[in-house]
mmCIF file of C-alpha atoms in Angstrom:
data_model
loop_
_atom_site.group_PDB
_atom_site.id
_atom_site.type_symbol
_atom_site.label_atom_id
_atom_site.label_comp_id
_atom_site.label_asym_id
_atom_site.label_seq_id
_atom_site.Cartn_x
_atom_site.Cartn_y
_atom_site.Cartn_z
ATOM 1 C CA MET T 141 36.435 32.738 -17.913
ATOM 2 C CA ASN T 142 39.317 30.298 -18.486
ATOM 3 C CA PHE T 143 39.093 26.973 -20.169
ATOM 4 C CA SER T 144 41.330 23.958 -19.833
ATOM 5 C CA GLU T 145 42.577 21.781 -22.625
ATOM 6 C CA VAL T 146 40.209 19.133 -24.021
ATOM 7 C CA PHE T 147 40.408 15.730 -22.270
ATOM 8 C CA LYS T 148 39.220 12.472 -23.886
ATOM 9 C CA HIS T 149 36.481 10.534 -22.372
ATOM 10 C CA SER T 150 34.150 7.638 -23.448
ATOM 11 C CA ASN T 151 30.315 7.264 -23.039
ATOM 12 C CA GLN T 152 30.096 10.740 -21.322
ATOM 13 C CA LEU T 153 31.660 9.171 -18.157
ATOM 14 C CA CYS T 154 33.017 12.152 -16.347
ATOM 15 C CA ARG T 155 32.336 12.421 -12.571
ATOM 16 C CA PHE T 156 33.439 14.831 -9.820
ATOM 17 C CA SER T 157 34.035 13.380 -6.453
ATOM 18 C CA PRO T 158 31.525 14.319 -3.650
ATOM 19 C CA ASP T 159 34.146 16.366 -1.852
ATOM 20 C CA GLY T 160 34.866 18.266 -5.048
ATOM 21 C CA LYS T 161 38.645 17.450 -4.995
ATOM 22 C CA TYR T 162 38.887 15.021 -7.783
ATOM 23 C CA LEU T 163 37.595 14.440 -11.355
ATOM 24 C CA ALA T 164 37.212 10.989 -12.779
ATOM 25 C CA THR T 165 37.139 10.356 -16.573
ATOM 26 C CA CYS T 166 36.961 7.110 -18.475
ATOM 27 C CA VAL T 167 38.649 6.434 -21.795
ATOM 28 C CA GLN T 168 37.564 2.881 -23.038
ATOM 29 C CA TYR T 169 38.990 0.629 -20.293
ATOM 30 C CA ARG T 170 41.099 3.216 -18.490
ATOM 31 C CA LEU T 171 40.075 5.288 -15.505
ATOM 32 C CA VAL T 172 41.851 8.553 -15.089
ATOM 33 C CA VAL T 173 41.638 10.464 -11.773
ATOM 34 C CA ARG T 174 42.760 14.189 -11.801
ATOM 35 C CA ASP T 175 43.260 16.821 -9.245
ATOM 36 C CA VAL T 176 40.494 19.484 -9.756
ATOM 37 C CA ASN T 177 42.782 22.473 -9.060
ATOM 38 C CA THR T 178 45.673 21.601 -11.276
ATOM 39 C CA LEU T 179 43.982 19.011 -13.528
ATOM 40 C CA GLN T 180 47.098 16.902 -13.189
ATOM 41 C CA ILE T 181 46.658 13.108 -13.371
ATOM 42 C CA LEU T 182 46.897 11.593 -9.902
ATOM 43 C CA HIS T 183 45.990 8.022 -10.744
ATOM 44 C CA LEU T 184 45.628 5.944 -13.755
ATOM 45 C CA TYR T 185 43.787 2.642 -13.485
ATOM 46 C CA THR T 186 43.325 -0.149 -16.117
ATOM 47 C CA CYS T 187 40.176 -2.169 -16.058
ATOM 48 C CA LEU T 188 39.515 -5.477 -17.588
ATOM 49 C CA ASP T 189 37.040 -4.286 -20.146
ATOM 50 C CA GLN T 190 35.391 -1.094 -21.505
ATOM 51 C CA ILE T 191 33.964 0.893 -18.516
ATOM 52 C CA GLN T 192 30.181 1.531 -18.794
ATOM 53 C CA GLN T 193 29.499 3.129 -15.340
ATOM 54 C CA VAL T 194 31.668 5.057 -12.849
ATOM 55 C CA GLU T 195 30.490 6.095 -9.358
ATOM 56 C CA TRP T 196 32.288 7.615 -6.367
ATOM 57 C CA SER T 197 31.774 6.445 -2.810
ATOM 58 C CA SER T 198 30.180 8.952 -0.490
ATOM 59 C CA ASP T 199 33.564 9.866 1.211
ATOM 60 C CA SER T 200 35.490 10.040 -2.132
ATOM 61 C CA LEU T 201 37.919 7.453 -1.000
ATOM 62 C CA PHE T 202 36.746 4.700 -3.508
ATOM 63 C CA ILE T 203 35.563 4.663 -7.053
ATOM 64 C CA LEU T 204 33.520 1.937 -8.712
ATOM 65 C CA CYS T 205 33.792 0.878 -12.392
ATOM 66 C CA ALA T 206 31.026 -1.354 -13.832
ATOM 67 C CA MET T 207 31.338 -3.541 -16.882
ATOM 68 C CA PHE T 208 27.932 -4.820 -17.470
ATOM 69 C CA LYS T 209 28.728 -6.878 -20.550
ATOM 70 C CA ARG T 210 31.064 -9.100 -18.474
ATOM 71 C CA GLY T 211 29.161 -8.913 -15.269
ATOM 72 C CA LEU T 212 32.086 -7.326 -13.557
ATOM 73 C CA ILE T 213 32.727 -4.625 -10.925
ATOM 74 C CA GLN T 214 36.088 -3.233 -10.224
ATOM 75 C CA VAL T 215 36.726 -0.927 -7.200
ATOM 76 C CA TRP T 216 39.802 1.275 -6.764
ATOM 77 C CA SER T 217 41.206 3.135 -3.694
ATOM 78 C CA LEU T 218 42.683 6.646 -3.782
ATOM 79 C CA GLU T 219 44.368 6.161 -0.486
ATOM 80 C CA GLN T 220 45.977 2.871 -1.333
ATOM 81 C CA PRO T 221 46.545 2.744 -5.193
ATOM 82 C CA ASP T 222 47.848 -0.824 -5.012
ATOM 83 C CA TRP T 223 44.595 -2.018 -3.451
ATOM 84 C CA HIS T 224 41.725 -3.044 -5.664
ATOM 85 C CA CYS T 225 38.600 -5.241 -5.663
ATOM 86 C CA LYS T 226 37.034 -7.323 -8.285
ATOM 87 C CA ILE T 227 33.439 -8.442 -8.065
ATOM 88 C CA ASP T 228 32.200 -11.079 -10.612
ATOM 89 C CA GLU T 229 28.526 -11.762 -10.728
ATOM 90 C CA GLY T 230 29.098 -14.784 -13.000
ATOM 91 C CA SER T 231 26.157 -16.264 -14.886
ATOM 92 C CA ALA T 232 23.709 -14.117 -13.084
ATOM 93 C CA GLY T 233 24.828 -11.121 -15.112
ATOM 94 C CA LEU T 234 24.742 -7.483 -14.080
ATOM 95 C CA VAL T 235 22.347 -4.650 -15.024
ATOM 96 C CA ALA T 236 22.894 -2.074 -12.258
ATOM 97 C CA SER T 237 25.365 -1.166 -9.496
ATOM 98 C CA ARG T 238 25.471 1.453 -6.790
ATOM 99 C CA TRP T 239 27.134 2.342 -3.500
ATOM 100 C CA SER T 240 25.373 2.248 -0.164
ATOM 101 C CA PRO T 241 25.463 5.620 1.715
ATOM 102 C CA ASP T 242 28.387 4.470 3.983
ATOM 103 C CA GLY T 243 30.622 3.924 0.955
ATOM 104 C CA ARG T 244 31.689 0.427 2.134
ATOM 105 C CA HIS T 245 28.999 -1.767 0.497
ATOM 106 C CA ILE T 246 28.074 -2.235 -3.206
ATOM 107 C CA LEU T 247 24.618 -3.183 -4.342
ATOM 108 C CA ASN T 248 24.475 -5.089 -7.635
ATOM 109 C CA THR T 249 21.283 -5.975 -9.447
ATOM 110 C CA THR T 250 21.460 -9.108 -11.638
ATOM 111 C CA GLU T 251 19.806 -9.686 -14.982
ATOM 112 C CA PHE T 252 16.102 -10.094 -15.118
ATOM 113 C CA HIS T 253 16.101 -8.506 -11.648
ATOM 114 C CA LEU T 254 16.351 -11.876 -9.979
ATOM 115 C CA ARG T 255 18.160 -10.543 -6.871
ATOM 116 C CA VAL T 256 20.163 -7.670 -5.323
ATOM 117 C CA THR T 257 23.584 -8.712 -4.112
ATOM 118 C CA VAL T 258 25.151 -6.724 -1.254
ATOM 119 C CA TRP T 259 28.897 -6.922 -1.183
ATOM 120 C CA SER T 260 30.941 -5.592 1.888
ATOM 121 C CA LEU T 261 34.347 -4.211 1.290
ATOM 122 C CA CYS T 262 35.217 -4.417 4.999
ATOM 123 C CA THR T 263 34.143 -7.942 5.903
ATOM 124 C CA LYS T 264 34.016 -9.494 2.402
ATOM 125 C CA SER T 265 30.529 -10.815 3.331
ATOM 126 C CA VAL T 266 27.738 -11.187 0.826
ATOM 127 C CA SER T 267 24.063 -10.835 1.333
ATOM 128 C CA TYR T 268 21.240 -11.542 -1.076
ATOM 129 C CA ILE T 269 17.815 -9.867 -1.434
ATOM 130 C CA LYS T 270 15.383 -11.627 -3.798
ATOM 131 C CA TYR T 271 12.589 -10.465 -5.944
ATOM 132 C CA PRO T 272 13.627 -6.796 -6.628
ATOM 133 C CA LYS T 273 11.136 -5.124 -8.980
ATOM 134 C CA ALA T 274 12.224 -3.564 -12.231
ATOM 135 C CA CYS T 275 10.644 -0.129 -12.093
ATOM 136 C CA GLN T 276 11.419 3.530 -12.308
ATOM 137 C CA GLN T 277 12.722 3.895 -8.860
ATOM 138 C CA GLY T 278 12.601 0.679 -6.934
ATOM 139 C CA ILE T 279 15.343 1.234 -4.303
ATOM 140 C CA ASP T 280 15.961 4.113 -1.944
ATOM 141 C CA PHE T 281 17.999 4.826 1.179
ATOM 142 C CA THR T 282 17.075 7.126 3.928
ATOM 143 C CA LYS T 283 19.034 10.381 4.140
ATOM 144 C CA ASP T 284 20.987 9.189 7.220
ATOM 145 C CA GLY T 285 21.730 5.850 5.547
ATOM 146 C CA ARG T 286 20.187 3.786 8.267
ATOM 147 C CA TYR T 287 17.406 2.140 6.297
ATOM 148 C CA LEU T 288 16.952 0.791 2.752
ATOM 149 C CA ALA T 289 13.464 0.426 1.151
ATOM 150 C CA LEU T 290 13.179 -2.052 -1.728
ATOM 151 C CA ALA T 291 10.187 -2.638 -4.024
ATOM 152 C CA GLU T 292 9.471 -6.231 -4.773
ATOM 153 C CA ARG T 293 7.187 -8.225 -7.120
ATOM 154 C CA ARG T 294 5.876 -11.605 -5.868
ATOM 155 C CA ASP T 295 2.985 -13.612 -7.190
ATOM 156 C CA CYS T 296 1.790 -10.706 -9.368
ATOM 157 C CA LYS T 297 1.604 -8.357 -6.335
ATOM 158 C CA ASP T 298 3.745 -5.484 -5.143
ATOM 159 C CA TYR T 299 5.571 -5.625 -1.824
ATOM 160 C CA ILE T 300 8.012 -3.360 0.055
ATOM 161 C CA SER T 301 10.767 -4.522 2.201
ATOM 162 C CA ILE T 302 12.730 -2.260 4.663
ATOM 163 C CA PHE T 303 16.234 -3.385 5.685
ATOM 164 C CA VAL T 304 18.561 -2.126 8.425
ATOM 165 C CA CYS T 305 21.793 -1.127 6.618
ATOM 166 C CA ASN T 306 24.056 -2.006 9.576
ATOM 167 C CA ASP T 307 23.544 -5.710 9.111
ATOM 168 C CA TRP T 308 21.158 -5.946 6.175
ATOM 169 C CA GLN T 309 18.495 -7.587 8.247
ATOM 170 C CA LEU T 310 14.854 -7.399 7.287
ATOM 171 C CA LEU T 311 13.010 -4.819 9.435
ATOM 172 C CA ARG T 312 9.523 -4.758 7.817
ATOM 173 C CA HIS T 313 7.905 -6.514 4.960
ATOM 174 C CA PHE T 314 4.415 -5.536 3.746
ATOM 175 C CA GLU T 315 2.190 -5.549 0.677
ATOM 176 C CA SER T 316 1.745 -2.317 -1.212
ATOM 177 C CA GLU T 317 -1.768 -1.299 -2.383
ATOM 178 C CA THR T 318 -0.642 -0.694 -5.938
ATOM 179 C CA GLN T 319 -1.523 -2.273 -9.238
ATOM 180 C CA ASP T 320 1.973 -1.857 -10.684
ATOM 181 C CA LEU T 321 4.308 0.074 -8.382
ATOM 182 C CA ALA T 322 6.449 2.698 -10.288
ATOM 183 C CA GLY T 323 8.626 4.175 -7.689
ATOM 184 C CA ILE T 324 9.409 4.808 -3.943
ATOM 185 C CA GLU T 325 11.134 7.701 -2.203
ATOM 186 C CA TRP T 326 11.885 8.407 1.587
ATOM 187 C CA SER T 327 11.127 11.771 3.050
ATOM 188 C CA PRO T 328 14.355 13.661 4.106
ATOM 189 C CA ASN T 329 13.736 12.950 7.840
ATOM 190 C CA GLY T 330 13.363 9.210 7.087
ATOM 191 C CA CYS T 331 9.925 8.963 8.705
ATOM 192 C CA VAL T 332 7.590 8.540 5.700
ATOM 193 C CA LEU T 333 7.872 6.493 2.486
ATOM 194 C CA ALA T 334 6.102 7.828 -0.598
ATOM 195 C CA VAL T 335 5.029 5.080 -3.044
ATOM 196 C CA TRP T 336 3.345 5.857 -6.423
ATOM 197 C CA ASP T 337 1.613 3.637 -8.858
ATOM 198 C CA THR T 338 1.975 3.106 -12.603
ATOM 199 C CA CYS T 339 1.261 6.070 -14.847
ATOM 200 C CA LEU T 340 -2.027 4.322 -15.876
ATOM 201 C CA GLU T 341 -3.454 4.988 -12.416
ATOM 202 C CA TYR T 342 -3.093 8.172 -10.360
ATOM 203 C CA LYS T 343 -2.360 6.876 -6.869
ATOM 204 C CA VAL T 344 0.265 8.050 -4.246
ATOM 205 C CA LEU T 345 0.449 6.008 -0.937
ATOM 206 C CA LEU T 346 2.360 7.177 2.189
ATOM 207 C CA TYR T 347 3.694 4.589 4.554
ATOM 208 C CA SER T 348 5.349 4.907 8.006
ATOM 209 C CA LEU T 349 8.622 3.299 8.912
ATOM 210 C CA ASP T 350 6.758 0.411 10.502
ATOM 211 C CA GLY T 351 4.706 -0.233 7.378
ATOM 212 C CA ARG T 352 1.446 1.451 8.359
ATOM 213 C CA LEU T 353 -0.524 3.104 5.640
ATOM 214 C CA LEU T 354 -0.792 6.806 6.574
ATOM 215 C CA SER T 355 -2.738 8.096 3.643
ATOM 216 C CA THR T 356 -3.752 7.599 -0.017
ATOM 217 C CA PHE T 357 -3.998 10.430 -2.577
ATOM 218 C CA SER T 358 -5.605 10.325 -5.955
ATOM 219 C CA ALA T 359 -6.377 13.467 -7.962
ATOM 220 C CA TYR T 360 -8.350 11.930 -10.760
ATOM 221 C CA GLU T 361 -9.117 8.661 -12.613
ATOM 222 C CA TRP T 362 -9.134 7.188 -16.179
ATOM 223 C CA SER T 363 -6.231 9.095 -17.421
ATOM 224 C CA LEU T 364 -2.413 9.132 -17.211
ATOM 225 C CA GLY T 365 -1.451 9.842 -13.700
ATOM 226 C CA VAL T 366 1.774 10.553 -11.628
ATOM 227 C CA LYS T 367 4.895 11.328 -13.522
ATOM 228 C CA SER T 368 7.194 12.717 -10.706
ATOM 229 C CA VAL T 369 7.393 13.128 -7.023
ATOM 230 C CA MET T 370 9.634 15.407 -4.931
ATOM 231 C CA TRP T 371 9.885 15.973 -1.111
ATOM 232 C CA SER T 372 10.618 19.367 0.334
ATOM 233 C CA PRO T 373 13.906 19.554 2.266
ATOM 234 C CA SER T 374 11.908 19.829 5.605
ATOM 235 C CA SER T 375 9.711 16.932 4.809
ATOM 236 C CA GLN T 376 6.637 19.147 5.270
ATOM 237 C CA PHE T 377 5.444 19.128 1.775
ATOM 238 C CA LEU T 378 5.253 16.500 -0.967
ATOM 239 C CA ALA T 379 5.004 17.738 -4.571
ATOM 240 C CA ILE T 380 3.388 15.522 -7.216
ATOM 241 C CA GLY T 381 3.808 16.268 -10.922
ATOM 242 C CA SER T 382 1.338 14.607 -13.271
ATOM 243 C CA TYR T 383 0.548 14.147 -16.911
ATOM 244 C CA ASP T 384 -2.213 16.752 -16.771
ATOM 245 C CA GLU T 385 0.500 19.308 -16.638
ATOM 246 C CA LYS T 386 -0.213 20.266 -12.990
ATOM 247 C CA VAL T 387 1.707 20.149 -9.663
ATOM 248 C CA ARG T 388 -0.191 19.378 -6.474
ATOM 249 C CA ILE T 389 1.406 19.802 -3.083
ATOM 250 C CA LEU T 390 0.351 17.843 -0.009
ATOM 251 C CA ASN T 391 1.008 18.818 3.576
ATOM 252 C CA HIS T 392 2.544 16.398 6.133
ATOM 253 C CA VAL T 393 -0.158 16.811 8.762
ATOM 254 C CA THR T 394 -3.290 15.701 7.025
ATOM 255 C CA TRP T 395 -1.727 14.586 3.622
ATOM 256 C CA LYS T 396 -4.348 16.681 1.784
ATOM 257 C CA LYS T 397 -3.686 18.933 -1.126
ATOM 258 C CA ILE T 398 -3.024 22.522 -0.080
ATOM 259 C CA ILE T 399 -2.267 24.115 -3.460
ATOM 260 C CA GLU T 400 -2.226 23.264 -7.198
ATOM 261 C CA PHE T 401 -0.073 24.909 -9.871
ATOM 262 C CA GLU T 402 -0.940 24.874 -13.481
ATOM 263 C CA HIS T 403 1.201 25.343 -16.565
ATOM 264 C CA PRO T 404 -1.025 27.241 -19.113
ATOM 265 C CA ALA T 405 0.002 27.802 -22.720
ATOM 266 C CA THR T 406 -1.374 31.388 -22.471
ATOM 267 C CA ILE T 407 -0.409 33.544 -19.374
ATOM 268 C CA ASN T 408 -2.995 36.354 -18.871
ATOM 269 C CA ASN T 409 -2.523 36.875 -15.201
ATOM 270 C CA PRO T 410 -0.665 40.221 -14.731
ATOM 271 C CA LYS T 411 0.569 39.016 -11.228
ATOM 272 C CA ILE T 412 2.752 36.316 -12.976
ATOM 273 C CA VAL T 413 6.085 37.776 -14.117
ATOM 274 C CA VAL T 414 7.398 36.261 -17.256
ATOM 275 C CA TYR T 415 11.213 36.666 -18.088
ATOM 276 C CA LYS T 416 12.289 36.112 -21.652
ATOM 277 C CA GLU T 417 15.850 35.520 -22.715
ATOM 278 C CA VAL T 418 16.958 37.881 -25.462
ATOM 279 C CA GLU T 419 20.162 37.290 -27.251
ATOM 280 C CA LYS T 420 22.379 40.094 -28.516
ATOM 281 C CA ARG T 421 25.312 39.663 -30.804
ATOM 282 C CA ALA T 422 28.226 42.157 -30.961
ATOM 283 C CA VAL T 423 27.944 44.611 -33.753
ATOM 284 C CA LEU T 424 30.896 44.558 -36.129
ATOM 285 C CA GLY T 425 32.146 47.706 -37.843
ATOM 286 C CA ASN T 426 33.815 47.891 -41.353
ATOM 287 C CA ASP T 427 37.311 47.725 -39.775
ATOM 288 C CA ASP T 428 36.363 44.694 -37.910
ATOM 289 C CA LEU T 429 35.052 43.032 -40.857
ATOM 290 C CA SER T 430 38.305 43.521 -42.877
ATOM 291 C CA PHE T 431 40.270 41.113 -40.625
ATOM 292 C CA HIS T 432 37.495 38.830 -39.472
ATOM 293 C CA HIS T 433 39.245 35.893 -41.149
ATOM 294 C CA ASN T 434 41.985 36.117 -38.569
ATOM 295 C CA LEU T 435 39.541 35.608 -35.709
ATOM 296 C CA THR T 436 38.053 32.458 -34.491
ATOM 297 C CA MET T 437 34.440 31.831 -33.585
ATOM 298 C CA GLY T 438 35.501 31.846 -29.829
ATOM 299 C CA SER T 439 36.577 35.491 -30.082
ATOM 300 C CA SER T 440 34.882 38.070 -28.025
ATOM 301 C CA LEU T 441 33.651 39.803 -31.225
ATOM 302 C CA PHE T 442 31.585 36.820 -32.253
ATOM 303 C CA SER T 443 30.400 35.852 -28.735
ATOM 304 C CA THR T 444 26.702 35.934 -28.039
ATOM 305 C CA GLN T 445 25.405 37.913 -25.047
ATOM 306 C CA SER T 446 21.975 37.395 -23.522
ATOM 307 C CA LYS T 447 19.782 39.099 -20.894
ATOM 308 C CA TYR T 448 16.337 38.599 -19.501
ATOM 309 C CA GLU T 449 13.548 41.073 -20.219
ATOM 310 C CA VAL T 450 10.039 41.199 -18.608
ATOM 311 C CA SER T 451 7.306 40.233 -21.132
ATOM 312 C CA PRO T 452 3.944 41.964 -20.759
ATOM 313 C CA ALA T 453 0.847 39.867 -20.537
ATOM 314 C CA PRO T 454 -0.605 38.057 -22.344
ATOM 315 C CA VAL T 455 2.294 35.759 -23.034
ATOM 316 C CA GLN T 456 2.090 32.766 -25.416
ATOM 317 C CA VAL T 457 4.276 29.885 -24.232
ATOM 318 C CA PRO T 458 5.653 27.609 -27.007
ATOM 319 C CA VAL T 459 4.207 24.180 -26.795
ATOM 320 C CA ILE T 460 5.273 21.002 -28.489
ATOM 321 C CA LYS T 461 2.424 18.631 -29.365
ATOM 322 C CA PRO T 462 3.193 15.116 -28.243
ATOM 323 C CA ASP T 463 2.860 12.062 -30.492
ATOM 324 C CA PRO T 464 -0.203 10.108 -29.213
ATOM 325 C CA GLU T 465 0.944 7.037 -31.014
ATOM 326 C CA ARG T 466 4.240 6.726 -29.030
ATOM 327 C CA ALA T 467 4.677 5.435 -25.403
ATOM 328 C CA ASN T 468 5.762 7.846 -22.651
ATOM 329 C CA PRO T 469 4.547 10.960 -24.286
ATOM 330 C CA LYS T 470 6.496 14.181 -23.779
ATOM 331 C CA ILE T 471 3.827 15.907 -21.679
ATOM 332 C CA GLY T 472 3.520 16.578 -18.012
ATOM 333 C CA ILE T 473 5.757 17.554 -15.057
ATOM 334 C CA ALA T 474 8.823 15.285 -15.062
ATOM 335 C CA THR T 475 11.299 17.579 -13.302
ATOM 336 C CA MET T 476 10.896 19.481 -9.907
ATOM 337 C CA ALA T 477 13.092 20.942 -7.322
ATOM 338 C CA PHE T 478 12.550 22.763 -4.024
ATOM 339 C CA SER T 479 14.652 25.625 -2.767
ATOM 340 C CA SER T 480 16.676 24.902 0.423
ATOM 341 C CA ASP T 481 14.152 27.046 2.510
ATOM 342 C CA ASN T 482 11.068 25.265 1.217
ATOM 343 C CA ARG T 483 9.664 28.596 -0.098
ATOM 344 C CA TYR T 484 9.993 28.002 -3.907
ATOM 345 C CA LEU T 485 9.393 25.144 -6.274
ATOM 346 C CA ALA T 486 10.907 25.022 -9.789
ATOM 347 C CA THR T 487 9.142 22.843 -12.349
ATOM 348 C CA LYS T 488 9.585 21.801 -15.942
ATOM 349 C CA ASN T 489 6.724 20.753 -18.245
ATOM 350 C CA ASP T 490 7.939 18.232 -20.825
ATOM 351 C CA ASN T 491 5.846 19.779 -23.671
ATOM 352 C CA MET T 492 7.212 23.149 -22.828
ATOM 353 C CA PRO T 493 10.992 22.272 -23.076
ATOM 354 C CA ASN T 494 12.262 25.844 -23.172
ATOM 355 C CA ASP T 495 10.462 27.191 -20.080
ATOM 356 C CA LEU T 496 11.150 26.908 -16.309
ATOM 357 C CA TRP T 497 8.396 27.670 -13.942
ATOM 358 C CA THR T 498 8.865 28.882 -10.400
ATOM 359 C CA CYS T 499 6.123 28.740 -7.882
ATOM 360 C CA ARG T 500 5.935 29.967 -4.268
ATOM 361 C CA SER T 501 4.824 27.201 -2.014
#
């Protein structure tokens, strides 16, 4: 394995372009774009202030730099280095910025979530969307980029608005049957919108594109509820991770639970295969030790090798006890991912930070 020289960057701002051809790094107020193959600098841009966020457009032709302290956005073009765009939100401020799927519109969220401003790079037009809700995941596009779903909060009630991305016109607006909406996510086929409530109440609602409530799912009451939601690539399954350290999978026909996966601290089932990573260090002889001062820690003599061995049952999984006095306890299923063929689901339990679970769906 070969390593390049070390490149400076600020705030961990280092992003590959979607097409994999470019690498963007930020150093204070400078944006550096390199060729991935040669790592030579292709473009060097200077922004008006220290960069706090960088994001590529979907076609890798534009790159966005956000400066939240000044409420500024600067956009640079790779095809036309002399072209640039500056967006100033003024006194409204800026707390978040993102590209639309077409890579020609920018969505800015102002301070206190007063509105979302949609800026067009093509027509220079501006559209405003009021009352966006400040929540875990309050905005989501369909995979084909045709529709935008936005969570809103009005008069102490949750609402969902669906917009057509071609002209940003409102398509549907309806009230959500949630106490305090926490997130929304489209299915990959763009036909169903999953909505989940605050962690204080276990509730997942499924809406159609026209705003009809298809189903409601609740596994239990009077305890911390939903922590994560993940669609399968085919939109046939919806995985729900919760604070009770379980994953429940719903089917797309009846929206009922078809299977439930647990994450026990002790694994006694012999059918469950447990792989444990074992580290092995290179053994040094007397001759090697005599000149070890001439070797660096990166040398192959001091490198650590590892392999996975099958552990026989029973297996005790290391568990970290969460602090009950602190908010957002480190417990429950926060990370999930389906395989591309929908057959497998990988999960991570927050109070078992060193373990990855793989289930067959």
